[in-house]
Short mmCIF file of C-alpha atoms and ligand atoms in Angstrom, two decimals:
data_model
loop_
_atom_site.label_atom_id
_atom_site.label_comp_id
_atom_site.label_asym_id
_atom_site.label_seq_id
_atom_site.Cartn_x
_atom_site.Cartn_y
_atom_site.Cartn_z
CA UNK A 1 0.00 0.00 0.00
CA UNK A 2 1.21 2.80 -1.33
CA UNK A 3 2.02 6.17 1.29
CA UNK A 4 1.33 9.65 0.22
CA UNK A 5 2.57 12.29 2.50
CA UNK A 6 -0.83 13.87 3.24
CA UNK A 7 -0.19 18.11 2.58
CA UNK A 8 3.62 17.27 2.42
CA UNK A 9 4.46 15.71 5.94
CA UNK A 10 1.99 17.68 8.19
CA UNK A 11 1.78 15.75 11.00
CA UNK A 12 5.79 17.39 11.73
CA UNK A 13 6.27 20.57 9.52
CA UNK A 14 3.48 23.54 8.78
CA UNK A 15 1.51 21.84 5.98
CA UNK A 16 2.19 22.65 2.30
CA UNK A 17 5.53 24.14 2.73
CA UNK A 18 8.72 23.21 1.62
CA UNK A 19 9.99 22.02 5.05
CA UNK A 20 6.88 19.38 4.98
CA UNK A 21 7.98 18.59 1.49
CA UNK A 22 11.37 17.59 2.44
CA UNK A 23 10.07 15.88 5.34
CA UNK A 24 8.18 13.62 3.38
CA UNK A 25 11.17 12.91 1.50
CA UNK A 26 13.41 12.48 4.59
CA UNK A 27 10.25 9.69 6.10
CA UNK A 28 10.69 7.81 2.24
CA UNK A 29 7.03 8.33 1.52
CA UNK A 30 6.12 6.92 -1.66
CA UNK A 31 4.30 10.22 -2.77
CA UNK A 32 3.14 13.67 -1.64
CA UNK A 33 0.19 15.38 -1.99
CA UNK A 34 0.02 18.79 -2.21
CA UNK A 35 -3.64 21.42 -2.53
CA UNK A 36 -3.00 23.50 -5.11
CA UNK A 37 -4.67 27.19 -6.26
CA UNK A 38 -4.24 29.66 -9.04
CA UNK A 39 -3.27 32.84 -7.98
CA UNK A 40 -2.82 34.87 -11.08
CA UNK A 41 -0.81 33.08 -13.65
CA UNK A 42 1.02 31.19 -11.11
CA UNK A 43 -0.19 28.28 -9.00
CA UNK A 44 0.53 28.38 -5.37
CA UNK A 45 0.12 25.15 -2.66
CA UNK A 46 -1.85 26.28 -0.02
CA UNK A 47 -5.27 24.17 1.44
CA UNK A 48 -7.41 27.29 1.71
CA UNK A 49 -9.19 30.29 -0.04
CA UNK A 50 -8.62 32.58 3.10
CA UNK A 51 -4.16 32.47 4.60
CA UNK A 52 -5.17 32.70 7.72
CA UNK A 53 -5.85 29.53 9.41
CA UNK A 54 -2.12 28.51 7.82
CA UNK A 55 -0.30 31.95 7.88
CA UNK A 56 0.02 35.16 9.83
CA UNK A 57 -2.11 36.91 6.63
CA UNK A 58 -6.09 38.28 6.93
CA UNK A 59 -6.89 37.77 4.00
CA UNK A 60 -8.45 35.84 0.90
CA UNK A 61 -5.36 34.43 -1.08
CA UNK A 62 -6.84 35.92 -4.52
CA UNK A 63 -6.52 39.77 -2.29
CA UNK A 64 -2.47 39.16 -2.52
CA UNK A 65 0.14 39.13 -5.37
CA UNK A 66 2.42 36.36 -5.60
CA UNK A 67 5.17 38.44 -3.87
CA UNK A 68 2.79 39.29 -1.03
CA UNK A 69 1.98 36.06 -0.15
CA UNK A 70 5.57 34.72 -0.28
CA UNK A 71 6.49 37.39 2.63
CA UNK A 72 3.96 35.73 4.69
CA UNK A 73 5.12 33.51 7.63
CA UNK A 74 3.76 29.82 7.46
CA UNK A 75 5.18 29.53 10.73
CA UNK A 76 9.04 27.27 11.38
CA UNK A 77 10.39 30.30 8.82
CA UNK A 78 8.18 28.72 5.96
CA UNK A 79 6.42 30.58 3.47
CA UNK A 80 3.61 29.70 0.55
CA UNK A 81 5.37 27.80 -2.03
CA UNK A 82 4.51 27.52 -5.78
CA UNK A 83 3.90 24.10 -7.35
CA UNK A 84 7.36 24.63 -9.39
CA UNK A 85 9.35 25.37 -5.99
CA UNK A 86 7.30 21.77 -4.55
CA UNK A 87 8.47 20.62 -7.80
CA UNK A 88 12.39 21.33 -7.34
CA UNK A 89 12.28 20.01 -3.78
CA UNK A 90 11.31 16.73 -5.24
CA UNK A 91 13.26 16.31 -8.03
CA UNK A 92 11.54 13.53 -9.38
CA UNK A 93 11.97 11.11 -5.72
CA UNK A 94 8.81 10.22 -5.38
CA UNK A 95 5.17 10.47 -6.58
CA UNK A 96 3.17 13.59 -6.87
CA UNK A 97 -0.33 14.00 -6.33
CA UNK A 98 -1.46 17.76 -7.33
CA UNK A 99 -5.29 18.41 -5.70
CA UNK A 100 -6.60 20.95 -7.58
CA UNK A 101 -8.25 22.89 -4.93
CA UNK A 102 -9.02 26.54 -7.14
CA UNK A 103 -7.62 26.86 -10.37
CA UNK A 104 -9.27 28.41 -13.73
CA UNK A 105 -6.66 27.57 -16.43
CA UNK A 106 -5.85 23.84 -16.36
CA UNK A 107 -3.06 24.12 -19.32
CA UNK A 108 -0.90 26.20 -16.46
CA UNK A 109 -1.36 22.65 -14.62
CA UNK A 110 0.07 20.56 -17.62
CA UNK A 111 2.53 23.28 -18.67
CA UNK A 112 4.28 22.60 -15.22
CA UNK A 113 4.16 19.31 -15.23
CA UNK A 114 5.70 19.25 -18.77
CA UNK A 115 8.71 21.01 -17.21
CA UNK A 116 8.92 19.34 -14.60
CA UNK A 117 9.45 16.21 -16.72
CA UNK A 118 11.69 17.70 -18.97
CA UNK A 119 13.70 19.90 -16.71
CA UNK A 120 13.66 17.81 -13.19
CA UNK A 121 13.84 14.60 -14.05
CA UNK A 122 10.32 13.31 -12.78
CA UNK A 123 7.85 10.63 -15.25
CA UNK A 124 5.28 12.00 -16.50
CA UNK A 125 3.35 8.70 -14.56
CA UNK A 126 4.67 10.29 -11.49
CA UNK A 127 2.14 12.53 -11.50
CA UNK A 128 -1.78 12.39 -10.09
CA UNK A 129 -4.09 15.14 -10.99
CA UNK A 130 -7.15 14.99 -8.58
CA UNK A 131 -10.14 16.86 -7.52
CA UNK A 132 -13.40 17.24 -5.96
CA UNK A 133 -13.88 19.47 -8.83
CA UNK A 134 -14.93 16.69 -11.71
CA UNK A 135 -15.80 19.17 -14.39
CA UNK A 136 -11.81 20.34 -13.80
CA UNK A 137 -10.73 16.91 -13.95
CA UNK A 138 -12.64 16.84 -17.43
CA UNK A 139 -11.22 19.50 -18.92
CA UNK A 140 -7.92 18.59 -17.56
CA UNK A 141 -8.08 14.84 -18.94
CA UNK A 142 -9.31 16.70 -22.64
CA UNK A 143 -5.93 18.64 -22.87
CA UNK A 144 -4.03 16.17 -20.96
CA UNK A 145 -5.31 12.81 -21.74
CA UNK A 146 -1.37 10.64 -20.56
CA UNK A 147 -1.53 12.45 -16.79
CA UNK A 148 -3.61 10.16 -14.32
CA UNK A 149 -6.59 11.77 -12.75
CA UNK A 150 -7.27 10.57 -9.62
CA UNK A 151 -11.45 11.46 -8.81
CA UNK A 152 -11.69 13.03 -5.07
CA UNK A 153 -15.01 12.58 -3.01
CA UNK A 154 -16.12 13.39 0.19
CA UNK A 155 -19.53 11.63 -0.21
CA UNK A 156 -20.48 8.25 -0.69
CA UNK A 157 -21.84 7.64 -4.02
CA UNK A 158 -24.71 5.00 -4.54
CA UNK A 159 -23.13 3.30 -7.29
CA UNK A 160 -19.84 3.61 -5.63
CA UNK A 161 -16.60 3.82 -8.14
CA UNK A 162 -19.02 4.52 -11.27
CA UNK A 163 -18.19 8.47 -11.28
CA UNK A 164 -14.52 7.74 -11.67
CA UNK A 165 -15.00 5.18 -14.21
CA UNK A 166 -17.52 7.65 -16.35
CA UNK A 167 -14.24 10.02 -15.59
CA UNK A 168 -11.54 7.74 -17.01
CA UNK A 169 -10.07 8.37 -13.83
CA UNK A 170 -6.69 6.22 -12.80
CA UNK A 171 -7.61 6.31 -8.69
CA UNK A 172 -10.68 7.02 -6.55
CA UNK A 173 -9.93 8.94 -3.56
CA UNK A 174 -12.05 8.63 -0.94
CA UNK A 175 -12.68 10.10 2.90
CA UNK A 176 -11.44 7.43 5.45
CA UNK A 177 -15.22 7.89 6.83
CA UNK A 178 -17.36 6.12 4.58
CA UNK A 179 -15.35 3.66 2.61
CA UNK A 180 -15.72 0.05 3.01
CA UNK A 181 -15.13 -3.21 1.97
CA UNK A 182 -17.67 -3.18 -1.33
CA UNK A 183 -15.89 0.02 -2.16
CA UNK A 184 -12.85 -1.34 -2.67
CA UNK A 185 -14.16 -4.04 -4.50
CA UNK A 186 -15.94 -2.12 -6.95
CA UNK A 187 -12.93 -0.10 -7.68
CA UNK A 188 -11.04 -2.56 -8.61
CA UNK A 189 -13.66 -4.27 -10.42
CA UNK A 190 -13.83 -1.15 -12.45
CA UNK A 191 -10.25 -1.39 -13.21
CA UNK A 192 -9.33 1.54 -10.64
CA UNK A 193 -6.86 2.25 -7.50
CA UNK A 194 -8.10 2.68 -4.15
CA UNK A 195 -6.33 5.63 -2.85
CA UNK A 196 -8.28 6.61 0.96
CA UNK A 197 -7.37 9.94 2.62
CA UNK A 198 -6.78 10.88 6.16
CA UNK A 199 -5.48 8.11 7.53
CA UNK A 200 -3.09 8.16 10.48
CA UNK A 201 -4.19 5.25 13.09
CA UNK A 202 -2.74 2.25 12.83
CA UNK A 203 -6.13 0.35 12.98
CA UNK A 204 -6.91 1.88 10.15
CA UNK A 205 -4.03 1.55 7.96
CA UNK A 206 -4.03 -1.90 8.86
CA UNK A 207 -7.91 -2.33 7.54
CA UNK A 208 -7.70 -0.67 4.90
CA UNK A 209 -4.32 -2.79 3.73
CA UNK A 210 -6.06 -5.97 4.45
CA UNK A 211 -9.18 -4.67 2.16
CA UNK A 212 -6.55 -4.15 -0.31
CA UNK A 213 -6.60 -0.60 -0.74
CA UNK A 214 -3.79 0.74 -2.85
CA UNK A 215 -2.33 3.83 -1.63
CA UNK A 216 -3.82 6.07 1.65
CA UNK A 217 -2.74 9.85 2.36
CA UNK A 218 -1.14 10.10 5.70
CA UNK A 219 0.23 13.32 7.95
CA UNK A 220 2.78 11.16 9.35
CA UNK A 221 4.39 8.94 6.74
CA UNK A 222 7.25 7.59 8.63
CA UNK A 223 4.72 6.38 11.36
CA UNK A 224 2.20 4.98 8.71
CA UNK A 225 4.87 3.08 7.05
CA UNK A 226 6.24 1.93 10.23
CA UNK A 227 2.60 0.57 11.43
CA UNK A 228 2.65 -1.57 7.90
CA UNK A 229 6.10 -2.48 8.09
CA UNK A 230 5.70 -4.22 11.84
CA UNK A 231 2.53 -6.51 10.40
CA UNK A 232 4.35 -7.66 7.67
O1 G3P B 301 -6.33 14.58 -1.61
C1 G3P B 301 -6.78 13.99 -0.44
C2 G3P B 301 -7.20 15.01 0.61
O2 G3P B 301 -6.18 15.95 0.74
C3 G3P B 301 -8.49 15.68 0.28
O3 G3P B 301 -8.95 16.52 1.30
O4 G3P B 301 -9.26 18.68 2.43
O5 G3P B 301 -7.24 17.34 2.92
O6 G3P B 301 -7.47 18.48 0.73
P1 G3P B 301 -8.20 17.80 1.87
MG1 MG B 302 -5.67 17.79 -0.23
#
């Protein structure tokens, strides 16, 4: 089962930034996610609309200018990173999983992933595009049809797995809360991966490995891999 570091490695660095980034990479996660918004022509990795549950700044993140926001204290000397500074940190280590959180232009999305493949070294298959947002995803497979789309929900869908199948989605990613057994199953019966986010106790990581799930997004990677590593 694979391990994404769940906002970079939040559980031990302010969420998003760099220092949770290299975290991750320190705890050998097999991915990171990162949230990810437009904010002019650049795209920024930051959870929210508003800074200030995750910075020292008032206001909506669309009220500040790239250069504002980077003077902005994240808190352990961190700042707001863009997706291309994530990017660098990485250098192609691991896998990537971009949640679209607010973002009008997909091609900026694909552009940077582009250049990140031919600049940093990464896969294009290292990367996983996913949202809540499934008209985004959408327009982002119709531009970008080789980049894995991973469909995000935070309900539980009567027919299960279908909306990521109608999606030609490559993952489902679904809220620790609701999933079960029969979820799974018809996942993978649709020819999808299980991916199941937040998920930090060990009970749970070692359910949701026994149900076969294939990947879970954890705040504390190093912990999650050590709960899976002591079963086996
Ligand atoms: O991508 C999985 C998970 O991050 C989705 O929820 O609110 O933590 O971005 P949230
Ligand atoms: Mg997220």
């Amino acid at each position: 089962m694979l391990i994404f570091a769940h906002r970079g490695a939040s559980a031990d660095a302010p969420e998003n930034t760099l220092l949770a980034i290299e975290q991750a990479l320190i705890q050998q996660a097999d991915g990171i996610e990162i949230d990810v918004y437009q904010l002019g022509n650049e795209l920024v990795v930051i959870h929210d609309r508003w800074v200030s549950r995750t910075t020292n700044g008032t206001r909506l993140l669309s009220d500040y200018s790239l250069e504002e926001l980077q003077t902005l204290d994240a808190g352990k000397g961190q700042f707001v990173p863009t997706l291309w500074q994530v990017l660098q940190c990485v250098q192609g280590l691991c896998l990537i999983n971009i949640e679209v959180k607010g973002v009008r232009d997909v091609l900026l999305i694909n552009e940077c992933i582009n250049k990140a493949v031919s600049q940093l070294g990464f896969e294009a298959e290292q990367f996983i595009v996913s949202s809540f947002n499934h008209h985004l995803l959408l327009a982002f497979k119709s531009i970008a049809p080789k980049i894995k789309i991973g469909a995000l929900t935070a309900s539980n869908p009567l027919d299960y797995a279908r909306f990521a199948e109608d999606l030609q989605a490559y993952s489902v990613n679904a809220d620790i809360s609701f999933v079960d057994q029969n979820f799974v199953i018809d996942a993978h019966n649709r020819g999808l991966k299980m991916f199941v986010y937040t998920v930090d106790e060990p009970k749970d990581l070692l359910k949701l490995q026994a149900w076969g799930v294939d990947g879970v997004f954890s705040n504390g990677p190093a912990a999650a891999k050590l709960v899976l590593a002591v079963k086996a």
